[in-house]
PDB file of C-alpha atoms in Angstrom:
ATOM      1  CA  MET A 765       2.622  -5.718  -3.478  1.00  0.00           C
ATOM      2  CA  THR A 766       3.767  -9.177  -2.493  1.00  0.00           C
ATOM      3  CA  THR A 767       2.134 -12.525  -3.130  1.00  0.00           C
ATOM      4  CA  THR A 768       3.300 -13.902   0.220  1.00  0.00           C
ATOM      5  CA  PRO A 769       1.735 -12.173   3.250  1.00  0.00           C
ATOM      6  CA  SER A 770       3.648 -12.868   6.426  1.00  0.00           C
ATOM      7  CA  SER A 771       2.968 -14.801   9.569  1.00  0.00           C
ATOM      8  CA  ARG A 772       3.312 -12.978  12.898  1.00  0.00           C
ATOM      9  CA  GLY A 773       6.820 -14.276  13.632  1.00  0.00           C
ATOM     10  CA  SER A 774       8.652 -12.830  10.643  1.00  0.00           C
ATOM     11  CA  SER A 775      11.566 -10.452  11.114  1.00  0.00           C
ATOM     12  CA  SER A 776      10.450  -6.841  10.982  1.00  0.00           C
ATOM     13  CA  ASP A 777      14.025  -5.562  10.677  1.00  0.00           C
ATOM     14  CA  ALA A 778      14.704  -7.507   7.477  1.00  0.00           C
ATOM     15  CA  ALA A 779      11.354  -6.521   5.993  1.00  0.00           C
ATOM     16  CA  GLU A 780      11.845  -2.841   6.740  1.00  0.00           C
ATOM     17  CA  MET A 781      15.357  -2.888   5.285  1.00  0.00           C
ATOM     18  CA  PHE A 782      14.033  -4.509   2.104  1.00  0.00           C
ATOM     19  CA  LEU A 783      11.177  -2.014   1.743  1.00  0.00           C
ATOM     20  CA  ARG A 784      13.442   0.967   2.376  1.00  0.00           C
ATOM     21  CA  ASP A 785      16.011  -0.207  -0.176  1.00  0.00           C
ATOM     22  CA  PHE A 786      13.360  -1.133  -2.761  1.00  0.00           C
ATOM     23  CA  HIS A 787      11.703   2.266  -2.600  1.00  0.00           C
ATOM     24  CA  ASN A 788      14.987   4.147  -2.460  1.00  0.00           C
ATOM     25  CA  LYS A 789      15.933   2.537  -5.772  1.00  0.00           C
ATOM     26  CA  GLY A 790      12.666   3.437  -7.501  1.00  0.00           C
ATOM     27  CA  PRO A 791      10.887   6.252  -5.673  1.00  0.00           C
ATOM     28  CA  GLY A 792       7.578   7.381  -7.092  1.00  0.00           C
ATOM     29  CA  ARG A 793       6.754   4.228  -9.017  1.00  0.00           C
ATOM     30  CA  GLN A 794       3.871   3.171  -6.803  1.00  0.00           C
ATOM     31  CA  SER A 795       2.071   6.511  -7.024  1.00  0.00           C
ATOM     32  CA  VAL A 796       2.474   6.711 -10.803  1.00  0.00           C
ATOM     33  CA  ASN A 797       0.818   3.318 -11.107  1.00  0.00           C
ATOM     34  CA  THR A 798      -1.979   4.239  -8.690  1.00  0.00           C
ATOM     35  CA  GLU A 799      -2.745   7.504 -10.459  1.00  0.00           C
ATOM     36  CA  ARG A 800      -2.985   5.846 -13.870  1.00  0.00           C
ATOM     37  CA  ALA A 801      -5.358   3.131 -12.635  1.00  0.00           C
ATOM     38  CA  PRO A 802      -8.842   4.608 -12.129  1.00  0.00           C
ATOM     39  CA  LEU A 803     -12.046   3.057 -10.880  1.00  0.00           C
ATOM     40  CA  ALA A 804     -15.130   2.871 -13.071  1.00  0.00           C
ATOM     41  CA  ASP A 805     -16.194   6.304 -11.797  1.00  0.00           C
ATOM     42  CA  GLY A 806     -12.847   7.836 -12.731  1.00  0.00           C
ATOM     43  CA  ARG A 807     -11.497   8.256  -9.209  1.00  0.00           C
ATOM     44  CA  THR A 808      -8.140   6.883  -8.126  1.00  0.00           C
ATOM     45  CA  GLY A 809      -7.555   4.745  -5.064  1.00  0.00           C
ATOM     46  CA  TYR A 810      -6.096   7.798  -3.346  1.00  0.00           C
ATOM     47  CA  GLN A 811      -9.300   9.751  -3.901  1.00  0.00           C
ATOM     48  CA  VAL A 812     -11.456   6.901  -2.625  1.00  0.00           C
ATOM     49  CA  LEU A 813      -9.386   6.669   0.554  1.00  0.00           C
ATOM     50  CA  ALA A 814      -9.283  10.445   1.046  1.00  0.00           C
ATOM     51  CA  ALA A 815     -13.098  10.536   0.917  1.00  0.00           C
ATOM     52  CA  GLU A 816     -13.206   8.385   4.064  1.00  0.00           C
ATOM     53  CA  VAL A 817     -11.652  11.212   6.074  1.00  0.00           C
ATOM     54  CA  ALA A 818     -13.380  14.132   4.329  1.00  0.00           C
ATOM     55  CA  GLY A 819     -13.460  17.216   6.497  1.00  0.00           C
ATOM     56  CA  ALA A 820     -10.486  16.235   8.648  1.00  0.00           C
ATOM     57  CA  ARG A 821      -8.246  19.267   9.161  1.00  0.00           C
ATOM     58  CA  ARG A 822      -5.122  17.478  10.470  1.00  0.00           C
ATOM     59  CA  VAL A 823      -4.149  14.244   8.708  1.00  0.00           C
ATOM     60  CA  LEU A 824      -1.222  11.831   9.088  1.00  0.00           C
ATOM     61  CA  ASP A 825      -0.254   9.354   6.334  1.00  0.00           C
ATOM     62  CA  LEU A 826       1.507   6.159   7.457  1.00  0.00           C
ATOM     63  CA  GLY A 827       3.850   5.023   4.669  1.00  0.00           C
ATOM     64  CA  CYS A 828       3.348   8.272   2.765  1.00  0.00           C
ATOM     65  CA  ALA A 829       5.969   7.476   0.088  1.00  0.00           C
ATOM     66  CA  ASP A 830       6.254  10.370  -2.398  1.00  0.00           C
ATOM     67  CA  GLY A 831       3.309  12.257  -0.938  1.00  0.00           C
ATOM     68  CA  ALA A 832       0.727  11.572  -3.650  1.00  0.00           C
ATOM     69  CA  LEU A 833      -2.058  10.776  -1.164  1.00  0.00           C
ATOM     70  CA  LEU A 834      -1.155  13.778   0.985  1.00  0.00           C
ATOM     71  CA  GLU A 835      -1.447  15.969  -2.113  1.00  0.00           C
ATOM     72  CA  VAL A 836      -4.967  14.626  -2.730  1.00  0.00           C
ATOM     73  CA  LEU A 837      -5.845  15.354   0.902  1.00  0.00           C
ATOM     74  CA  ALA A 838      -4.514  18.899   0.563  1.00  0.00           C
ATOM     75  CA  ALA A 839      -6.672  19.453  -2.506  1.00  0.00           C
ATOM     76  CA  ALA A 840      -9.667  18.159  -0.532  1.00  0.00           C
ATOM     77  CA  GLY A 841      -9.155  20.792   2.165  1.00  0.00           C
ATOM     78  CA  ALA A 842      -6.893  19.279   4.826  1.00  0.00           C
ATOM     79  CA  GLU A 843      -4.854  22.088   6.368  1.00  0.00           C
ATOM     80  CA  GLU A 844      -2.168  20.354   8.448  1.00  0.00           C
ATOM     81  CA  LEU A 845      -0.532  17.383   6.789  1.00  0.00           C
ATOM     82  CA  ALA A 846       2.098  14.961   8.059  1.00  0.00           C
ATOM     83  CA  GLY A 847       3.655  11.795   6.713  1.00  0.00           C
ATOM     84  CA  ILE A 848       6.122   9.159   7.790  1.00  0.00           C
ATOM     85  CA  ASP A 849       8.010   6.717   5.588  1.00  0.00           C
ATOM     86  CA  LEU A 850      11.058   4.444   5.683  1.00  0.00           C
ATOM     87  CA  SER A 851      12.461   5.736   2.388  1.00  0.00           C
ATOM     88  CA  ASP A 852      14.368   9.000   2.333  1.00  0.00           C
ATOM     89  CA  GLN A 853      14.217   9.039  -1.473  1.00  0.00           C
ATOM     90  CA  GLU A 854      10.420   8.834  -1.485  1.00  0.00           C
ATOM     91  CA  LEU A 855      10.303  11.639   1.074  1.00  0.00           C
ATOM     92  CA  ALA A 856      12.620  13.749  -1.079  1.00  0.00           C
ATOM     93  CA  LEU A 857      10.029  13.568  -3.864  1.00  0.00           C
ATOM     94  CA  ALA A 858       7.239  14.372  -1.430  1.00  0.00           C
ATOM     95  CA  ARG A 859       9.040  17.535  -0.308  1.00  0.00           C
ATOM     96  CA  MET A 860       9.152  18.697  -3.933  1.00  0.00           C
ATOM     97  CA  ARG A 861       5.351  18.812  -4.218  1.00  0.00           C
ATOM     98  CA  PRO A 862       4.165  22.439  -3.950  1.00  0.00           C
ATOM     99  CA  ALA A 863       1.085  21.415  -1.973  1.00  0.00           C
ATOM    100  CA  LEU A 864       3.304  19.831   0.698  1.00  0.00           C
ATOM    101  CA  THR A 865       5.665  22.736   1.300  1.00  0.00           C
ATOM    102  CA  CYS A 866       4.450  23.061   4.883  1.00  0.00           C
ATOM    103  CA  ALA A 867       3.800  19.352   5.519  1.00  0.00           C
ATOM    104  CA  ASP A 868       5.621  17.635   8.387  1.00  0.00           C
ATOM    105  CA  LEU A 869       7.376  14.779   6.541  1.00  0.00           C
ATOM    106  CA  ARG A 870       9.630  12.494   8.553  1.00  0.00           C
ATOM    107  CA  GLN A 871      11.666   9.374   7.957  1.00  0.00           C
ATOM    108  CA  GLY A 872      10.732   6.767  10.520  1.00  0.00           C
ATOM    109  CA  ARG A 873       8.528   3.872  11.583  1.00  0.00           C
ATOM    110  CA  ALA A 874       4.795   3.789  12.106  1.00  0.00           C
ATOM    111  CA  GLN A 875       5.453   1.724  15.238  1.00  0.00           C
ATOM    112  CA  GLU A 876       7.232   4.711  16.819  1.00  0.00           C
ATOM    113  CA  LEU A 877       5.440   7.852  15.692  1.00  0.00           C
ATOM    114  CA  PRO A 878       7.365  11.070  16.432  1.00  0.00           C
ATOM    115  CA  PHE A 879       4.198  13.072  17.013  1.00  0.00           C
ATOM    116  CA  ALA A 880       2.470  14.292  20.167  1.00  0.00           C
ATOM    117  CA  ASP A 881      -0.740  12.868  21.601  1.00  0.00           C
ATOM    118  CA  ASN A 882      -3.994  14.136  20.036  1.00  0.00           C
ATOM    119  CA  SER A 883      -2.131  15.663  17.065  1.00  0.00           C
ATOM    120  CA  PHE A 884      -4.443  14.529  14.244  1.00  0.00           C
ATOM    121  CA  ASP A 885      -8.079  14.264  13.279  1.00  0.00           C
ATOM    122  CA  ALA A 886      -7.402  11.382  10.895  1.00  0.00           C
ATOM    123  CA  VAL A 887      -4.737   8.786  10.106  1.00  0.00           C
ATOM    124  CA  VAL A 888      -4.601   7.147   6.668  1.00  0.00           C
ATOM    125  CA  SER A 889      -2.472   4.505   4.953  1.00  0.00           C
ATOM    126  CA  HIS A 890      -2.639   3.415   1.315  1.00  0.00           C
ATOM    127  CA  MET A 891      -1.308  -0.083   0.544  1.00  0.00           C
ATOM    128  CA  ALA A 892       1.291   0.282   3.293  1.00  0.00           C
ATOM    129  CA  LEU A 893      -0.176  -0.987   6.577  1.00  0.00           C
ATOM    130  CA  MET A 894      -0.502  -4.467   5.067  1.00  0.00           C
ATOM    131  CA  LEU A 895       3.300  -4.547   4.585  1.00  0.00           C
ATOM    132  CA  MET A 896       4.137  -3.564   8.169  1.00  0.00           C
ATOM    133  CA  HIS A 897       4.973  -5.739  11.164  1.00  0.00           C
ATOM    134  CA  ASP A 898       3.967  -5.159  14.791  1.00  0.00           C
ATOM    135  CA  VAL A 899       0.598  -3.844  13.650  1.00  0.00           C
ATOM    136  CA  ASP A 900      -0.773  -4.016  17.200  1.00  0.00           C
ATOM    137  CA  ARG A 901       1.822  -1.411  18.121  1.00  0.00           C
ATOM    138  CA  ILE A 902       0.924   0.701  15.081  1.00  0.00           C
ATOM    139  CA  ALA A 903      -2.720   0.606  16.130  1.00  0.00           C
ATOM    140  CA  ALA A 904      -1.797   1.811  19.621  1.00  0.00           C
ATOM    141  CA  GLU A 905       0.349   4.602  18.170  1.00  0.00           C
ATOM    142  CA  ALA A 906      -2.415   5.682  15.792  1.00  0.00           C
ATOM    143  CA  ALA A 907      -4.842   5.823  18.719  1.00  0.00           C
ATOM    144  CA  ARG A 908      -2.363   7.866  20.737  1.00  0.00           C
ATOM    145  CA  VAL A 909      -1.847  10.571  18.109  1.00  0.00           C
ATOM    146  CA  LEU A 910      -5.535  10.811  17.172  1.00  0.00           C
ATOM    147  CA  ALA A 911      -7.870  13.322  18.754  1.00  0.00           C
ATOM    148  CA  PRO A 912     -11.075  12.039  20.392  1.00  0.00           C
ATOM    149  CA  ASP A 913     -13.355  10.453  17.780  1.00  0.00           C
ATOM    150  CA  GLY A 914     -10.485  10.582  15.264  1.00  0.00           C
ATOM    151  CA  ARG A 915     -10.751   8.548  12.102  1.00  0.00           C
ATOM    152  CA  LEU A 916      -8.502   5.821  10.711  1.00  0.00           C
ATOM    153  CA  ALA A 917      -8.805   4.736   7.062  1.00  0.00           C
ATOM    154  CA  VAL A 918      -6.608   2.256   5.220  1.00  0.00           C
ATOM    155  CA  ALA A 919      -6.506   0.727   1.750  1.00  0.00           C
ATOM    156  CA  VAL A 920      -5.252  -2.847   1.440  1.00  0.00           C
ATOM    157  CA  GLY A 921      -4.891  -5.074  -1.586  1.00  0.00           C
ATOM    158  CA  GLY A 922      -7.789  -7.398  -2.296  1.00  0.00           C
ATOM    159  CA  GLY A 923      -6.320  -9.583  -5.031  1.00  0.00           C
ATOM    160  CA  ALA A 924      -6.684  -9.966  -8.769  1.00  0.00           C
ATOM    161  CA  VAL A 925     -10.009 -10.132 -10.597  1.00  0.00           C
ATOM    162  CA  ASP A 926     -10.489 -13.704 -11.825  1.00  0.00           C
ATOM    163  CA  GLY A 927     -10.180 -14.302 -15.542  1.00  0.00           C
ATOM    164  CA  GLN A 928      -8.253 -11.099 -16.199  1.00  0.00           C
ATOM    165  CA  ALA A 929      -4.624 -10.296 -16.880  1.00  0.00           C
ATOM    166  CA  MET A 930      -3.328 -10.017 -13.315  1.00  0.00           C
ATOM    167  CA  SER A 931      -4.766 -13.417 -12.517  1.00  0.00           C
ATOM    168  CA  LEU A 932      -3.044 -14.774 -15.643  1.00  0.00           C
ATOM    169  CA  PHE A 933       0.223 -13.137 -14.623  1.00  0.00           C
ATOM    170  CA  LEU A 934       0.116 -14.717 -11.163  1.00  0.00           C
ATOM    171  CA  THR A 935      -0.654 -18.153 -12.597  1.00  0.00           C
ATOM    172  CA  LEU A 936       2.417 -17.886 -14.817  1.00  0.00           C
ATOM    173  CA  ALA A 937       4.656 -16.144 -12.281  1.00  0.00           C
ATOM    174  CA  ARG A 938       4.220 -18.257  -9.158  1.00  0.00           C
ATOM    175  CA  PRO A 939       6.301 -21.199 -10.486  1.00  0.00           C
ATOM    176  CA  TYR A 940       9.082 -18.720 -11.314  1.00  0.00           C
ATOM    177  CA  PHE A 941       8.937 -17.201  -7.839  1.00  0.00           C
ATOM    178  CA  LYS A 942       9.131 -20.661  -6.248  1.00  0.00           C
ATOM    179  CA  ALA A 943      12.074 -21.661  -8.460  1.00  0.00           C
ATOM    180  CA  ALA A 944      14.092 -18.518  -7.745  1.00  0.00           C
ATOM    181  CA  SER A 945      17.481 -18.802  -6.108  1.00  0.00           C
ATOM    182  CA  PRO A 946      17.334 -18.667  -2.276  1.00  0.00           C
ATOM    183  CA  GLU A 947      20.046 -16.005  -2.397  1.00  0.00           C
ATOM    184  CA  ARG A 948      17.597 -13.682  -4.147  1.00  0.00           C
ATOM    185  CA  SER A 949      14.693 -14.281  -1.756  1.00  0.00           C
ATOM    186  CA  ILE A 950      12.900 -11.417  -0.036  1.00  0.00           C
ATOM    187  CA  PRO A 951      11.689 -11.311   3.569  1.00  0.00           C
ATOM    188  CA  ARG A 952       8.055 -11.973   4.209  1.00  0.00           C
ATOM    189  CA  LEU A 953       6.178  -8.723   4.472  1.00  0.00           C
ATOM    190  CA  GLY A 954       3.476  -7.661   6.870  1.00  0.00           C
ATOM    191  CA  ASP A 955       0.875  -9.289   9.087  1.00  0.00           C
ATOM    192  CA  GLY A 956      -1.798 -11.247   7.246  1.00  0.00           C
ATOM    193  CA  ARG A 957      -4.454  -9.975   9.639  1.00  0.00           C
ATOM    194  CA  ALA A 958      -4.104  -6.479   8.178  1.00  0.00           C
ATOM    195  CA  ARG A 959      -5.526  -7.747   4.869  1.00  0.00           C
ATOM    196  CA  SER A 960      -8.981  -8.754   6.112  1.00  0.00           C
ATOM    197  CA  ARG A 961     -11.916  -7.110   7.859  1.00  0.00           C
ATOM    198  CA  GLU A 962     -11.858  -9.609  10.707  1.00  0.00           C
ATOM    199  CA  GLY A 963      -8.096  -9.323  11.098  1.00  0.00           C
ATOM    200  CA  LEU A 964      -8.184  -5.537  11.251  1.00  0.00           C
ATOM    201  CA  ASP A 965     -10.882  -5.641  13.908  1.00  0.00           C
ATOM    202  CA  GLU A 966      -8.676  -8.038  15.886  1.00  0.00           C
ATOM    203  CA  LEU A 967      -5.740  -5.651  15.583  1.00  0.00           C
ATOM    204  CA  LEU A 968      -7.538  -2.341  16.049  1.00  0.00           C
ATOM    205  CA  GLY A 969     -10.175  -3.197  18.645  1.00  0.00           C
ATOM    206  CA  PRO A 970      -7.791  -3.500  21.625  1.00  0.00           C
ATOM    207  CA  ALA A 971      -6.356  -0.064  20.754  1.00  0.00           C
ATOM    208  CA  GLY A 972      -9.791   1.520  21.162  1.00  0.00           C
ATOM    209  CA  PHE A 973     -11.181   1.555  17.620  1.00  0.00           C
ATOM    210  CA  ALA A 974     -14.724   0.682  16.596  1.00  0.00           C
ATOM    211  CA  PRO A 975     -15.297  -2.218  14.165  1.00  0.00           C
ATOM    212  CA  VAL A 976     -14.215  -1.222  10.660  1.00  0.00           C
ATOM    213  CA  SER A 977     -16.497  -0.492   7.763  1.00  0.00           C
ATOM    214  CA  TRP A 978     -15.425  -2.378   4.650  1.00  0.00           C
ATOM    215  CA  ASP A 979     -15.829  -1.579   0.980  1.00  0.00           C
ATOM    216  CA  THR A 980     -14.248  -3.247  -2.034  1.00  0.00           C
ATOM    217  CA  VAL A 981     -13.625  -1.397  -5.277  1.00  0.00           C
ATOM    218  CA  VAL A 982     -11.901  -2.524  -8.478  1.00  0.00           C
ATOM    219  CA  ILE A 983      -9.175  -0.466 -10.076  1.00  0.00           C
ATOM    220  CA  ASP A 984      -8.587  -0.739 -13.822  1.00  0.00           C
ATOM    221  CA  LEU A 985      -5.033  -1.622 -14.790  1.00  0.00           C
ATOM    222  CA  GLY A 986      -5.903  -2.689 -18.326  1.00  0.00           C
ATOM    223  CA  GLY A 987      -4.123  -1.752 -21.548  1.00  0.00           C
ATOM    224  CA  THR A 988      -1.975  -3.378 -24.188  1.00  0.00           C
ATOM    225  CA  PRO A 989      -0.180  -6.585 -23.197  1.00  0.00           C
ATOM    226  CA  GLU A 990       3.075  -4.613 -22.863  1.00  0.00           C
ATOM    227  CA  GLN A 991       1.444  -1.942 -20.690  1.00  0.00           C
ATOM    228  CA  VAL A 992      -0.107  -4.543 -18.429  1.00  0.00           C
ATOM    229  CA  TRP A 993       3.224  -6.362 -18.152  1.00  0.00           C
ATOM    230  CA  ASP A 994       5.021  -3.137 -17.213  1.00  0.00           C
ATOM    231  CA  PHE A 995       2.443  -2.256 -14.580  1.00  0.00           C
ATOM    232  CA  THR A 996       2.264  -5.722 -13.051  1.00  0.00           C
ATOM    233  CA  THR A 997       5.998  -6.188 -12.778  1.00  0.00           C
ATOM    234  CA  GLU A 998       6.252  -2.888 -10.897  1.00  0.00           C
ATOM    235  CA  VAL A 999       3.453  -3.816  -8.485  1.00  0.00           C
ATOM    236  CA  PHE A1000       4.788  -7.134  -7.212  1.00  0.00           C
ATOM    237  CA  TYR A1001       7.828  -6.969  -4.961  1.00  0.00           C
ATOM    238  CA  ASP A1002       8.427 -10.658  -5.743  1.00  0.00           C
ATOM    239  CA  MET A1003       9.803  -9.722  -9.161  1.00  0.00           C
ATOM    240  CA  VAL A1004      13.145  -8.854  -7.564  1.00  0.00           C
ATOM    241  CA  VAL A1005      13.795 -12.552  -6.862  1.00  0.00           C
ATOM    242  CA  LEU A1006      14.008 -13.323 -10.592  1.00  0.00           C
ATOM    243  CA  ASP A1007      17.239 -13.068 -12.548  1.00  0.00           C
ATOM    244  CA  PRO A1008      17.235 -11.459 -16.024  1.00  0.00           C
ATOM    245  CA  GLU A1009      16.811 -14.794 -17.799  1.00  0.00           C
ATOM    246  CA  GLN A1010      13.823 -15.783 -15.660  1.00  0.00           C
ATOM    247  CA  THR A1011      12.267 -12.357 -16.122  1.00  0.00           C
ATOM    248  CA  ALA A1012      12.670 -12.557 -19.895  1.00  0.00           C
ATOM    249  CA  SER A1013      11.153 -16.040 -19.968  1.00  0.00           C
ATOM    250  CA  LEU A1014       8.172 -15.008 -17.853  1.00  0.00           C
ATOM    251  CA  ARG A1015       7.637 -11.929 -20.010  1.00  0.00           C
ATOM    252  CA  ALA A1016       7.597 -14.039 -23.178  1.00  0.00           C
ATOM    253  CA  GLU A1017       5.046 -16.429 -21.652  1.00  0.00           C
ATOM    254  CA  PHE A1018       2.805 -13.590 -20.517  1.00  0.00           C
ATOM    255  CA  LEU A1019       2.911 -11.693 -23.825  1.00  0.00           C
ATOM    256  CA  ALA A1020       2.135 -14.913 -25.693  1.00  0.00           C
ATOM    257  CA  ALA A1021      -0.872 -15.750 -23.513  1.00  0.00           C
ATOM    258  CA  ALA A1022      -2.315 -12.266 -22.867  1.00  0.00           C
ATOM    259  CA  PRO A1023      -3.790 -11.597 -26.354  1.00  0.00           C
ATOM    260  CA  ALA A1024      -6.358 -14.327 -25.688  1.00  0.00           C
ATOM    261  CA  LEU A1025      -7.911 -11.900 -23.181  1.00  0.00           C
ATOM    262  CA  LEU A1026      -8.338  -9.020 -25.646  1.00  0.00           C
ATOM    263  CA  ASP A1027     -11.733  -7.333 -25.310  1.00  0.00           C
ATOM    264  CA  ALA A1028     -13.824  -5.627 -27.988  1.00  0.00           C
ATOM    265  CA  ASP A1029     -11.877  -2.383 -27.506  1.00  0.00           C
ATOM    266  CA  GLY A1030      -8.546  -4.098 -28.127  1.00  0.00           C
ATOM    267  CA  ARG A1031      -7.499  -3.876 -24.475  1.00  0.00           C
ATOM    268  CA  ILE A1032      -6.353  -6.522 -22.059  1.00  0.00           C
ATOM    269  CA  PRO A1033      -8.637  -6.267 -18.989  1.00  0.00           C
ATOM    270  CA  CYS A1034      -6.651  -6.226 -15.775  1.00  0.00           C
ATOM    271  CA  GLY A1035      -8.541  -5.499 -12.577  1.00  0.00           C
ATOM    272  CA  MET A1036      -7.309  -5.487  -8.997  1.00  0.00           C
ATOM    273  CA  ARG A1037      -9.510  -5.276  -5.938  1.00  0.00           C
ATOM    274  CA  LEU A1038      -8.809  -2.577  -3.384  1.00  0.00           C
ATOM    275  CA  ASN A1039     -10.344  -2.954   0.069  1.00  0.00           C
ATOM    276  CA  ILE A1040     -11.098   0.251   1.971  1.00  0.00           C
ATOM    277  CA  ALA A1041     -11.418  -0.105   5.741  1.00  0.00           C
ATOM    278  CA  ALA A1042     -12.435   2.822   7.942  1.00  0.00           C
ATOM    279  CA  THR A1043     -13.118   3.256  11.642  1.00  0.00           C
ATOM    280  CA  ARG A1044     -13.224   5.797  14.471  1.00  0.00           C
ATOM    281  CA  LEU A1045     -11.497   5.977  17.813  1.00  0.00           C
ATOM    282  CA  LEU A1046     -14.139   5.260  20.445  1.00  0.00           C
ATOM    283  CA  PRO A1047     -14.758   8.160  22.883  1.00  0.00           C
ATOM    284  CA  THR A1048     -14.019   5.895  25.869  1.00  0.00           C
ATOM    285  CA  HIS A1049     -10.438   5.375  24.676  1.00  0.00           C
ATOM    286  CA  HIS A1050      -9.155   8.830  25.556  1.00  0.00           C
ATOM    287  CA  GLY A1051      -8.357   9.124  29.211  1.00  0.00           C
ATOM    288  CA  ALA A1052      -8.270   5.332  29.658  1.00  0.00           C
ATOM    289  CA  ASN A1053      -4.489   5.265  29.817  1.00  0.00           C
TER     290      ASN A1053
END
């Protein structure tokens, strides 16, 4: 996750290089964090997203990383699974999952999908579409590979829950991020429109999709101050701009302030909103091109 969503003019090449290198250095971290952060009903964000395409037999995951979402889809009954990701190290982990032995996993870009027209009943993306550039092109590619009436479902970050530990972390961290050396800066990631209901409709509508449905859930990232620190620092890409001294200083500030948030169970509450957007390809789209 990044705290600085991009404008439309940012360089996609630099962003993709950063994301590929980041995930090659620490493959699997994002899925571990997602799987240990349930909703109030016990489901993970992957399970919530998978439910939006229940019954789909052929499913493509854009930004599939280590295949954790694809594994959930396989368990839910999807028979033909495919994924695309920038990181070869994430894909190496995905290929090790027994449930994905027959999955079609490819290194590449969502803007240039290496799949035939009408190949899938559903396309999904968990916390990845919001980091991508040229989303208009991704929307057109998703429409191309979907069968008539195919479904598209994406999960995008919805921000920290006010008054909890992630909000505290961001309050403390933003001055550090702004003070970081320019040589350590990261490219701006994604298109800000992909983070809102209205923006997604603007992006997806011209490609032939119906207006999105929109649901917001809260995932629980709470724990001890140290556990919350570890999780949060793995979630935010911005942490790479800090040098070891800045990181140590921020950690000390956070661990000193976090105990004030302790609840009756001795945990630090740390909630993050996850927005689930889902839509269908309108029947009039197929054959229009």
